[in-house]
Amino acid sequence: MTDNVRTVVETTEKEPADKDVPRSLFSDAWRELKHRPMFWISLGMILFFVVMAAVPSLFTRGDPTEAILKLGSTPPSSSQWFGRDLQGYDIYTRTIYGARASILVGVFATLLTSAIGVVIGVIAAFYGGILDTIMMRITDIFFAIPFLLGGILFMSSFPNTKDSTYFAVVGKVVLVLSILGWPSIARLMRGSVLQVKPNDYVQAARALGASPWRVIRSHILPNAWAPVIVVSMINLGAFISAEASLSFLGIGLTYPAISWGVAISDALTYIRTAPWMLLFPSLFLSLAVLAFIMLGDVIRDAFDPKTR
Amino acid sequence: MGTYIVRRLLQMIPVVIGATFIIFVMVFALPGDPLAGKCGERPCPAAYVQKFTEEHNLNDPVPIRYVKYMGAIAKGDFGTTYQGQKVSDELLRRYPITVRLSVIAIVFELVLGVVAGVLAGIRRGKFIDNLVLVSTLVIIAIPTFVIGSVSQTLFGIKLGWVKPTVSSAATWSELMLPGMVLGAISLAYVARLTRTNLVENLRADYVRTAIAKGLTRRRTIGLHTLRNSLIPVVTFVGADFGALLGGAIITERIFNIQGVGGYIVRGITAHDGVAVVGAVTILVLVYLFMNLIVDLLYGVLDPRISHD
């Protein structure tokens, strides 16, 4: 008899099990996300650009450093879809190879800003007091330096030379974007942790004698980093765009890096005589930025039920 | 309220000192000799070198130079550049131009952004909503310098509707197109912010009450919902105004506008530290004061937020 009842209870419980099992914030968001076409479209675009950055030879057999001066400024045709620029570089090949620098700058600047911002934000909010005050004033200082201005200053203090390696050229741009970009993440993380800290489970963990590191790692972080993920995703797009702006001012990436930003700023000089030079790199750049912003947008909607 | 303002002003002091000190150190660490080329082909006479060095305190260590410099600024003396121009004269000439440019950008983004946001918000899910959402994303994804250069070529040169570059007088009508370019990205943010807040507020209880009372749709949305939805928009635009006053570097460069942004960039490329630090100090102050005003405004617009 009792056995019978138990099986009945079990079967009735099994059917809606999907709804009753307590779900984490992330699996909750995932259930929402997988039904959104926007999520899959932006993810697909990002994947496309990441593959392009990793293995550009999949997309083109051309050599991005091969300049055929004789063919300089050939407009797009059936044999050269994107045309050639003034130096005779094939724009299609250059655009494909340009993905790497832009994606590298975006990804590493995002990782670095998030790392700095999260550490500072968590420490400031968790320990509070004088540490919080000092850290937030430092954050304010970096926040008050205008972004482009700080970038120009930094890049002119450490100019690229003819012998700079690819790593140094890209690393410098990543560094300057990170130095100027972390304050917003730190503020966001601090606010988020302050919201989570007074919760009962955090108090309980501390009362049970958990070390600060354990409380932060297994109780605070999992509940506090959703806003940072969303903003980082949107920032990734913004960093790609910022790299292009620095290149436009002549101080971002330089030779030997091939990048969309450099290609666009070169093309702007010849905008009236060779407009196709501008179209393709800026199209790719805008699509990449768009993909990251769209992904961030969709993820935010999934995390924040209010906007639904 | 009074104590809040005083506290905020006191908090500003370390931020101003920190930000200007970082800029100061970086500007004067720029590679290059300020005396190079000053006296034509031959090296400068020793007497002149000595006078020049003393005038600009070039022999003192950097912290002492910083203190001397800020002491002079506090007395209203912004110093003279290495070329012998008074920085305050240049700033007085250039600041009105940057302010005019920023005002045009703000009016443009506020008016069009709110209209687009409201249209999208009240017709959620319809064609106009999707149109606004997609077009704002596209605007955000395209870098400002591409929008600027293309509209300069299109409206200034191809169509001839406006003058492609701005004269040194920089009248309101000349600054129209650059102002719109400058405000374009913020316009997209304002539209999206207005839409999100409107959609959220339309579901609030007080809106249902207003509809139940029999108020017209126009009155419900225009008077009750919109007023509450615009609070975040006002704060965004306020902060943006502070940022625009210092961040118009790219737009000023494209349209050859004699504003503050261009002055600072020229100062950096000419290694003219005095000009850069003077202008930046003002920028940081303006930015911080704008943020203070925005925070105060927030309390006025939303009585639930108290500053006591």
Coordinates of C-alpha atoms in Angstrom, one line a residue, chain A residues 38 133 136-137 140-146 148-150 152-159 187 234 238 241 243-250 261 264-265 268 271-272 275 278 282 285-287 289-290 293-294 297 300 304-308, chain B residues 11 14-20 22-23 26-27 29-31 124 134 137-138 140-146 149-150 153 157-158 189 192 195-196 199-200 203 246-247 249-250 253-254 261 264-265 268-269 271 276 280 283-284 287-288 291:
Chain A
M38 CA 18.3 37.0 -31.9
T133 CA 36.5 54.8 0.3
M136 CA 36.2 54.2 -5.0
R137 CA 38.1 57.5 -5.0
D140 CA 36.6 58.1 -9.6
I141 CA 40.0 59.5 -10.7
F142 CA 40.2 57.1 -13.6
F143 CA 36.6 57.6 -14.4
A144 CA 37.1 61.4 -14.7
I145 CA 39.9 61.1 -17.3
P146 CA 38.2 61.5 -20.7
L148 CA 39.9 59.3 -26.0
L149 CA 42.1 61.9 -24.3
G150 CA 43.6 59.4 -22.0
I152 CA 45.9 59.7 -27.0
L153 CA 48.1 60.7 -24.1
F154 CA 49.1 57.1 -23.3
M155 CA 49.7 56.2 -27.0
S156 CA 51.9 59.3 -27.6
S157 CA 53.9 58.5 -24.4
F158 CA 54.7 55.1 -25.8
P159 CA 54.8 55.5 -29.5
R187 CA 31.4 50.4 -9.9
I234 CA 28.4 45.2 -24.8
A238 CA 32.6 49.2 -27.8
S241 CA 35.0 50.4 -32.0
E243 CA 40.3 50.7 -31.3
A244 CA 39.1 51.9 -34.7
S245 CA 38.7 55.4 -33.3
L246 CA 42.3 55.4 -32.0
S247 CA 43.5 54.2 -35.3
F248 CA 41.5 57.0 -37.0
L249 CA 43.4 59.5 -34.9
G250 CA 46.6 57.8 -36.1
G261 CA 40.4 50.4 -37.9
I264 CA 39.0 52.4 -42.4
S265 CA 41.1 55.4 -41.5
L268 CA 38.7 57.9 -45.4
I271 CA 36.6 58.5 -49.7
R272 CA 35.8 60.5 -52.8
P275 CA 34.6 54.7 -51.8
L278 CA 35.7 52.3 -47.0
S282 CA 33.5 49.4 -42.0
L285 CA 33.6 46.2 -38.2
S286 CA 30.0 47.4 -37.7
L287 CA 28.7 43.8 -38.0
V289 CA 30.2 45.4 -33.0
L290 CA 26.6 44.8 -33.7
I293 CA 25.9 44.5 -28.6
M294 CA 23.0 42.3 -29.7
D297 CA 21.1 43.0 -25.1
R300 CA 20.3 41.3 -20.3
D304 CA 16.2 40.8 -16.1
P305 CA 12.5 39.8 -16.2
K306 CA 11.4 43.4 -15.9
T307 CA 12.2 44.2 -19.5
R308 CA 10.2 41.3 -20.9
Chain B
Q11 CA 35.0 64.2 -2.4
P14 CA 41.1 64.2 -4.4
V15 CA 39.5 63.2 -7.8
V16 CA 40.6 66.5 -9.4
I17 CA 44.1 66.3 -7.9
G18 CA 44.5 62.6 -8.9
A19 CA 43.2 63.0 -12.4
T20 CA 45.2 66.1 -13.2
I22 CA 48.1 61.6 -13.8
I23 CA 47.6 63.7 -16.9
M26 CA 52.0 61.7 -18.6
V27 CA 52.2 64.9 -20.6
A29 CA 56.8 62.3 -19.7
L30 CA 56.1 62.6 -23.4
P31 CA 59.3 62.0 -25.4
R124 CA 5.6 47.8 -28.5
V134 CA 17.1 48.0 -35.3
L137 CA 21.5 49.3 -33.0
V138 CA 22.9 50.1 -36.4
I140 CA 25.6 52.4 -32.2
A141 CA 27.5 49.8 -34.2
I142 CA 29.0 52.3 -36.8
P143 CA 31.9 54.3 -35.4
T144 CA 31.4 58.0 -35.1
F145 CA 34.2 58.9 -37.4
V146 CA 32.7 56.8 -40.2
S149 CA 33.2 61.5 -42.7
V150 CA 30.5 59.9 -44.8
T153 CA 31.2 63.9 -48.0
I157 CA 30.5 67.8 -51.0
K158 CA 28.2 65.6 -53.1
Y189 CA 20.9 55.4 -26.3
R192 CA 16.3 52.9 -26.2
R195 CA 11.4 53.0 -24.7
T196 CA 12.5 50.6 -22.0
V199 CA 7.3 50.0 -21.5
E200 CA 8.1 49.2 -17.9
R203 CA 2.6 48.2 -16.7
G246 CA 35.5 67.0 -23.5
G247 CA 34.9 64.2 -25.9
I249 CA 37.9 65.2 -30.4
I250 CA 36.9 63.1 -33.4
R253 CA 38.9 66.9 -36.2
I254 CA 36.7 65.8 -39.1
G261 CA 39.3 68.9 -28.1
I264 CA 44.3 69.4 -26.5
V265 CA 45.3 67.0 -29.3
I268 CA 49.8 66.6 -27.1
T269 CA 51.3 66.3 -30.6
H271 CA 54.5 68.2 -26.6
V276 CA 47.2 70.2 -22.4
V280 CA 42.2 69.1 -19.2
L283 CA 37.4 69.5 -18.6
V284 CA 37.6 67.4 -15.5
Y287 CA 32.6 66.9 -16.0
L288 CA 32.5 66.5 -12.2
N291 CA 27.7 64.8 -12.6

